[in-house]
Tab-separated table of C-alpha atoms in Angstrom:
chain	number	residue	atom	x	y	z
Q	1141	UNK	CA	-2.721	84.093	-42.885
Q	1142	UNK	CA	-4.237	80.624	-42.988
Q	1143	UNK	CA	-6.368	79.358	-40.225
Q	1144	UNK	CA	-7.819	75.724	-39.868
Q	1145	UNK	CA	-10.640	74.912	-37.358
Q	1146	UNK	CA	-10.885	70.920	-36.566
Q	1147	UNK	CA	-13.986	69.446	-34.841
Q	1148	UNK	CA	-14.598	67.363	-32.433
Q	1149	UNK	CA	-11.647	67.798	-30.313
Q	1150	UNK	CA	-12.724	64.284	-29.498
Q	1151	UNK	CA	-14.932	61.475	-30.978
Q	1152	UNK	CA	-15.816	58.606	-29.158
Q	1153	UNK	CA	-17.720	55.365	-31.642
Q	1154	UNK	CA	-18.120	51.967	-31.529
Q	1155	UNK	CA	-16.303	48.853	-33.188
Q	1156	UNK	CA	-17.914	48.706	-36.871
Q	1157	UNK	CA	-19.589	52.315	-36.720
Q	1158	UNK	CA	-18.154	54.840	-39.114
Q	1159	UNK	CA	-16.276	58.320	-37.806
Q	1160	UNK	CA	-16.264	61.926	-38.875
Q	1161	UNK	CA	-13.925	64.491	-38.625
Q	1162	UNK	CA	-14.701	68.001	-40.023
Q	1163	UNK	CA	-12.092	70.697	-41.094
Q	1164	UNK	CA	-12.690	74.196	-41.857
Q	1165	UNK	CA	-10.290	76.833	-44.043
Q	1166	UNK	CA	-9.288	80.413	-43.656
Q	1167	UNK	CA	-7.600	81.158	-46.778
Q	1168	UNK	CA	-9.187	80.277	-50.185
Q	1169	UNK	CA	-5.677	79.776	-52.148
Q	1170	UNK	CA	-5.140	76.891	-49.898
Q	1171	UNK	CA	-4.910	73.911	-52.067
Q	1172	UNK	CA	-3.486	71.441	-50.389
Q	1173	UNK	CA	-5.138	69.289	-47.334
Q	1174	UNK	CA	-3.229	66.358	-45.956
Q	1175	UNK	CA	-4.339	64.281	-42.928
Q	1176	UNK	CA	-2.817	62.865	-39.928
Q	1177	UNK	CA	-2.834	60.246	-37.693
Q	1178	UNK	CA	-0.857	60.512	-34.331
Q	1179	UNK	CA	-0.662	57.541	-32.345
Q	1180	UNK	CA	-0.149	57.556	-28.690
Q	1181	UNK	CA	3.692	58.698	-28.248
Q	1182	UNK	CA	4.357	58.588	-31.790
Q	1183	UNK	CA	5.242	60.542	-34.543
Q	1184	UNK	CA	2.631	61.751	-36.927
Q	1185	UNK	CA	1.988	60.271	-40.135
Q	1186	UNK	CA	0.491	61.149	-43.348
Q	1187	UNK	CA	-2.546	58.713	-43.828
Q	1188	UNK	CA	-4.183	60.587	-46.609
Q	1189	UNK	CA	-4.122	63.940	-48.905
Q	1190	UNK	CA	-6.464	65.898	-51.407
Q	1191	UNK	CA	-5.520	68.523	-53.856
Q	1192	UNK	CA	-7.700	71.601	-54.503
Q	1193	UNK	CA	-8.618	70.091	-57.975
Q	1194	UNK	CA	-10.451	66.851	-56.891
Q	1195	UNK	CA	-13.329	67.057	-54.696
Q	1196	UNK	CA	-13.392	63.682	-53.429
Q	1197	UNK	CA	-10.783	60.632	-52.481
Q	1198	UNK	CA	-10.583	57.384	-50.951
Q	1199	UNK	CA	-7.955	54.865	-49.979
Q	1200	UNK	CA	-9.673	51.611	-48.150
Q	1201	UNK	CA	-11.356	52.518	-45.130
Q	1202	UNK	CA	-10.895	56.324	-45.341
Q	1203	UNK	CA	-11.616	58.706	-47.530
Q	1204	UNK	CA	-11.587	62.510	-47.711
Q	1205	UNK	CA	-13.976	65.191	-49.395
Q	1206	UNK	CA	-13.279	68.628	-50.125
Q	1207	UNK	CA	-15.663	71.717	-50.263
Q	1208	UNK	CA	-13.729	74.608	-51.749
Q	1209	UNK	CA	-16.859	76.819	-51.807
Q	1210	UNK	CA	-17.732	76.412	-48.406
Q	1211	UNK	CA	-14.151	75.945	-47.568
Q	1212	UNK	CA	-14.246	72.734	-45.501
Q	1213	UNK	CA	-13.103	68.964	-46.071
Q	1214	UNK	CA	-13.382	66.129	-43.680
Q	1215	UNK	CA	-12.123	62.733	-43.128
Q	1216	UNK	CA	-14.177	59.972	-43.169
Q	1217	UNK	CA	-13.612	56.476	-41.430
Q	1218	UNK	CA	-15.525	53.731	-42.323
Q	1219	UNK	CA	-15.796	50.295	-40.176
Q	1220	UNK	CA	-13.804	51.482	-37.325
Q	1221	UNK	CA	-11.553	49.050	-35.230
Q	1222	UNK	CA	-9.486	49.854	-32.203
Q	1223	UNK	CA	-6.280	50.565	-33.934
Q	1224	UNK	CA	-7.909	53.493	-35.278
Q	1225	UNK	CA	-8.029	54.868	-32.001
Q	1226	UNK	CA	-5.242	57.900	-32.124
Q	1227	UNK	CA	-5.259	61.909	-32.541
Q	1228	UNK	CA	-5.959	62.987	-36.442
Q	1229	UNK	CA	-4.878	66.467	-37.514
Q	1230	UNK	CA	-6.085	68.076	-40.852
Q	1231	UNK	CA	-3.596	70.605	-42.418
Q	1232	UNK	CA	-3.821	73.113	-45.358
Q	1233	UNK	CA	-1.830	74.862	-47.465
Q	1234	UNK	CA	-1.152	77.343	-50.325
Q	1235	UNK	CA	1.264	75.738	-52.764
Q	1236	UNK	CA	3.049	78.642	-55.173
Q	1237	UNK	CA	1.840	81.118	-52.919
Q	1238	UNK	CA	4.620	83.451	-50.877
Q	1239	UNK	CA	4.634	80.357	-48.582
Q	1240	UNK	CA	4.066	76.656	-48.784
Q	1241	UNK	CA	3.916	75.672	-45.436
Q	1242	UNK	CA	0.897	73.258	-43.651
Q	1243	UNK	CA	-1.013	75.294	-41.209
Q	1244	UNK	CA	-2.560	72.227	-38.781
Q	1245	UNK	CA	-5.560	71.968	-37.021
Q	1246	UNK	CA	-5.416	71.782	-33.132
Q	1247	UNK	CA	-6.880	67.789	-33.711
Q	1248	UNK	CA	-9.244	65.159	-33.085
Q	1249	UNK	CA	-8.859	62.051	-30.277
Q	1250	UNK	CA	-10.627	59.209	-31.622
Q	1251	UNK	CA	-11.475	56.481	-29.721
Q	1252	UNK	CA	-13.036	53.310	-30.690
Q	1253	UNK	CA	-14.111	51.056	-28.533
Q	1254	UNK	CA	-14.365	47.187	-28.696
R	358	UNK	CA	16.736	54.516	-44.133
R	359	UNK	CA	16.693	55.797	-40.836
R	360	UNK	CA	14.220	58.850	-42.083
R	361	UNK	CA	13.997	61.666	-40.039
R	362	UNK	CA	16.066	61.410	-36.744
R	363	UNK	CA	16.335	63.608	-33.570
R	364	UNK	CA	18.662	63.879	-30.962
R	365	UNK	CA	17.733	63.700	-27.886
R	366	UNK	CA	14.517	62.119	-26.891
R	367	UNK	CA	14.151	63.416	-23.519
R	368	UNK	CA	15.841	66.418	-21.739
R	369	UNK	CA	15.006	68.773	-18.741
R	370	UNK	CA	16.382	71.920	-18.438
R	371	UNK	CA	16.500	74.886	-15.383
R	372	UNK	CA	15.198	78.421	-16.579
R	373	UNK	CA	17.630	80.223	-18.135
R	374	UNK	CA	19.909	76.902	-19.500
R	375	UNK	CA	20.993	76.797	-23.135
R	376	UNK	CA	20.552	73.566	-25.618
R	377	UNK	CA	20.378	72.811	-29.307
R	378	UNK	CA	18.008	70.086	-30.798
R	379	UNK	CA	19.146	68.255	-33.717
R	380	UNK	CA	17.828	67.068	-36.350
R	381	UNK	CA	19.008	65.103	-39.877
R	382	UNK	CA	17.313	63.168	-42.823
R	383	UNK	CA	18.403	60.813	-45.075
R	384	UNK	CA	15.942	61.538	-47.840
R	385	UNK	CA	17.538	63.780	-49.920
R	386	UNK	CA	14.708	66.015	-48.918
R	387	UNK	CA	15.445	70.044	-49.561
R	388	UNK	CA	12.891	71.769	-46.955
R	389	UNK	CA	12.767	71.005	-43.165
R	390	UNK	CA	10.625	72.430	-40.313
R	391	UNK	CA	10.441	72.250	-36.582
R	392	UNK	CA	7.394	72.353	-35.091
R	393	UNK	CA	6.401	72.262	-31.238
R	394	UNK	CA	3.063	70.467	-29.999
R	395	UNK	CA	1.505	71.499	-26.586
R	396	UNK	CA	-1.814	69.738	-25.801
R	397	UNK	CA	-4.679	70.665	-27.300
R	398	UNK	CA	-2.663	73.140	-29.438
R	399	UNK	CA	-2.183	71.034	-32.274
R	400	UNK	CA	1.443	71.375	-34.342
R	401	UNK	CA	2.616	74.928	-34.648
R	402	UNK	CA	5.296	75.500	-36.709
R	403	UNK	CA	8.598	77.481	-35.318
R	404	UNK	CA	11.114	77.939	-38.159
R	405	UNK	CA	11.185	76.248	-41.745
R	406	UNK	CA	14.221	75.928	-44.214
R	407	UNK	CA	13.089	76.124	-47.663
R	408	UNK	CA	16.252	75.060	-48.876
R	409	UNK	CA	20.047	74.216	-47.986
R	410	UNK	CA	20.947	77.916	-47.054
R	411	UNK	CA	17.431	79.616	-46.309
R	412	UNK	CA	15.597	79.612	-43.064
R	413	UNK	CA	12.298	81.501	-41.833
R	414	UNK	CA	10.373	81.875	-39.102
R	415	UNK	CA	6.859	79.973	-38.912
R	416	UNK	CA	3.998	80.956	-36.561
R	417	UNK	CA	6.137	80.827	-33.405
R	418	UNK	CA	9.936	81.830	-33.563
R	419	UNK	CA	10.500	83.734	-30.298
R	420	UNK	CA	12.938	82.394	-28.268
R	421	UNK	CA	14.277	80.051	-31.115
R	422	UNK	CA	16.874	80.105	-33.203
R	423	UNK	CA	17.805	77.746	-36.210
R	424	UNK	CA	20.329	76.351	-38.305
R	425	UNK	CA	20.636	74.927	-41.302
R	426	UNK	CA	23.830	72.918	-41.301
R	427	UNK	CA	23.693	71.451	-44.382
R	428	UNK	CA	21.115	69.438	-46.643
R	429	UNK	CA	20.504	66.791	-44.353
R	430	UNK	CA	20.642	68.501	-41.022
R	431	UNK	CA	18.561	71.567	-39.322
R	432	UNK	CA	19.236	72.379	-35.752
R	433	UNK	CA	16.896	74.395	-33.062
R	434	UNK	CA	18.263	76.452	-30.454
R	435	UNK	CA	17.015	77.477	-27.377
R	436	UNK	CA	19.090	80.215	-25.699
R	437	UNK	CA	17.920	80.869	-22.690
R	438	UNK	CA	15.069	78.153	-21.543
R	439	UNK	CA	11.632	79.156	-20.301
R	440	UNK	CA	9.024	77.089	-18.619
R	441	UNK	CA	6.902	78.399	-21.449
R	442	UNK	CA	9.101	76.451	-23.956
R	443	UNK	CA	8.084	72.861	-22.374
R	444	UNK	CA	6.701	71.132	-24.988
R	445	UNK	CA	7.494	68.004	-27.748
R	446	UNK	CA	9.722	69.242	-30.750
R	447	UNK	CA	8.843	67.767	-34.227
R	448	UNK	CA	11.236	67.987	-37.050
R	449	UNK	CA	10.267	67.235	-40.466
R	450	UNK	CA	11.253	67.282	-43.662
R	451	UNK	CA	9.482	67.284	-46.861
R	452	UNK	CA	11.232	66.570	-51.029
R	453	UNK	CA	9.753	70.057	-52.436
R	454	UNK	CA	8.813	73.236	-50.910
R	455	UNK	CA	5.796	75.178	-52.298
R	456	UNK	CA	5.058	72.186	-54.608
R	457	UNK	CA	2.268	69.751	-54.532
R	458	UNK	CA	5.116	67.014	-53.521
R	459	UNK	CA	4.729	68.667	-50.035
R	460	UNK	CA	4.266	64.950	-47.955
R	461	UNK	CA	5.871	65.604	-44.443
R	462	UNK	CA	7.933	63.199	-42.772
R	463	UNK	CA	8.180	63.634	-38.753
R	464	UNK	CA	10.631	62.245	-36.482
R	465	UNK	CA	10.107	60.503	-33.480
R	466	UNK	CA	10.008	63.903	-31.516
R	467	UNK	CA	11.887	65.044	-28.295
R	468	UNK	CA	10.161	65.974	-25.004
R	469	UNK	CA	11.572	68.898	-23.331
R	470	UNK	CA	10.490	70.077	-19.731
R	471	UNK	CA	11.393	73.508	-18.815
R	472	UNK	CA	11.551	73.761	-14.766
């Protein structure tokens, strides 16, 4: 079955400097890769998505690229400010396989500090 | 619309007790899930219902079971309680399973400690 890697476990930047997460995919028929964002005591919530067929996508400050070869995307943060500080998880997923369910990565805590 | 919604928020059990979680959404959605997260574990998902009438089990069923009441509701159950089960249950529900339309909406989770 599917298995996602997520690194860091934890990422510590400044105000105004940009942050990385990276993800890494098991299964090559995975194509679908959602990310996201867990607040402290909160539900998670989907902040941003990729399909298998685009390589590349960005909504504001964040934006996500996908490397099907080398089986890895990552999230990308740009001008950080404290209320980006929370726990990101990447997911993937094989949709019209026997199964279309998101296996997650074990997530990153991202600070930012002021 | 309320979402997804969960029932209760908190609850401790002894070893050994019984107790269902519940779980409904207002979306008109057709799959659900229930997931646990344990820190540093990330989400890992315990049982799924593809649809009104189907349910299977995700990377870690034992000592579950589920129910799918109806479209809007999916229940966990927890028959005999195990410090090994403490944890924070996520439902979620999503419009379309095995599609691209595959978003996942979480409820507000409930925190369940095992003693």
């Amino acid at each position: 079955g599917e298995n996602v890697e997520q690194h860091p476990s934890t990422l510590s930047v400044q105000e105004g400097d940009s942050a990385v997460i990276k993800c890494t995919y098991s299964d090559s028929a995975s194509n679908y890769f959602p990310w996201y964002k867990q607040e402290l005591g909160k539900r998670p919530q989907l902040i941003i998505d990729i399909r298998s067929n685009v390589g590349e996508k960005k909504d504001q400050r964040i934006a996500v690229t996908l490397n099907k070869t080398a089986k890895h995307f990552s999230l990308h943060i740009t001008e950080t400010q404290p209320e980006d500080s929370a726990v990101y998880f990447c997911a993937a997923s094989n949709y019209g396989g026997s199964q279309g369910n998101l296996i997650f990565g074990k997530g990153t805590k991202l600070s930012v500090k002021p | 619309n309320a979402g997804v919604t969960q029932t209760p928020k908190f609850q401790v059990l002894k070893t050994g007790q019984s107790m269902t979680l519940q779980c409904a959404q207002d979306m008109n959605h057709n799959s659900m899930y229930w997931y646990r997260q344990d820190p540093g574990m990330g989400l890992r998902l315990i049982y799924y219902s593809a649809s009104e009438g189907t349910t299977d089990k995700g990377e870690v069923p034992n000592g579950y079971n589920v129910s799918r009441l109806n479209k809007r509701e999916f229940s966990l159950r927890l028959e005999s309680a195990a410090p090994s089960q403490t944890s924070v249950y996520f439902c979620a529900s999503s419009g379309r399973a095995f599609s691209y339309y595959n978003e996942q909406f979480f409820g507000p989770g409930t925190r369940l400690t095992v003693l």
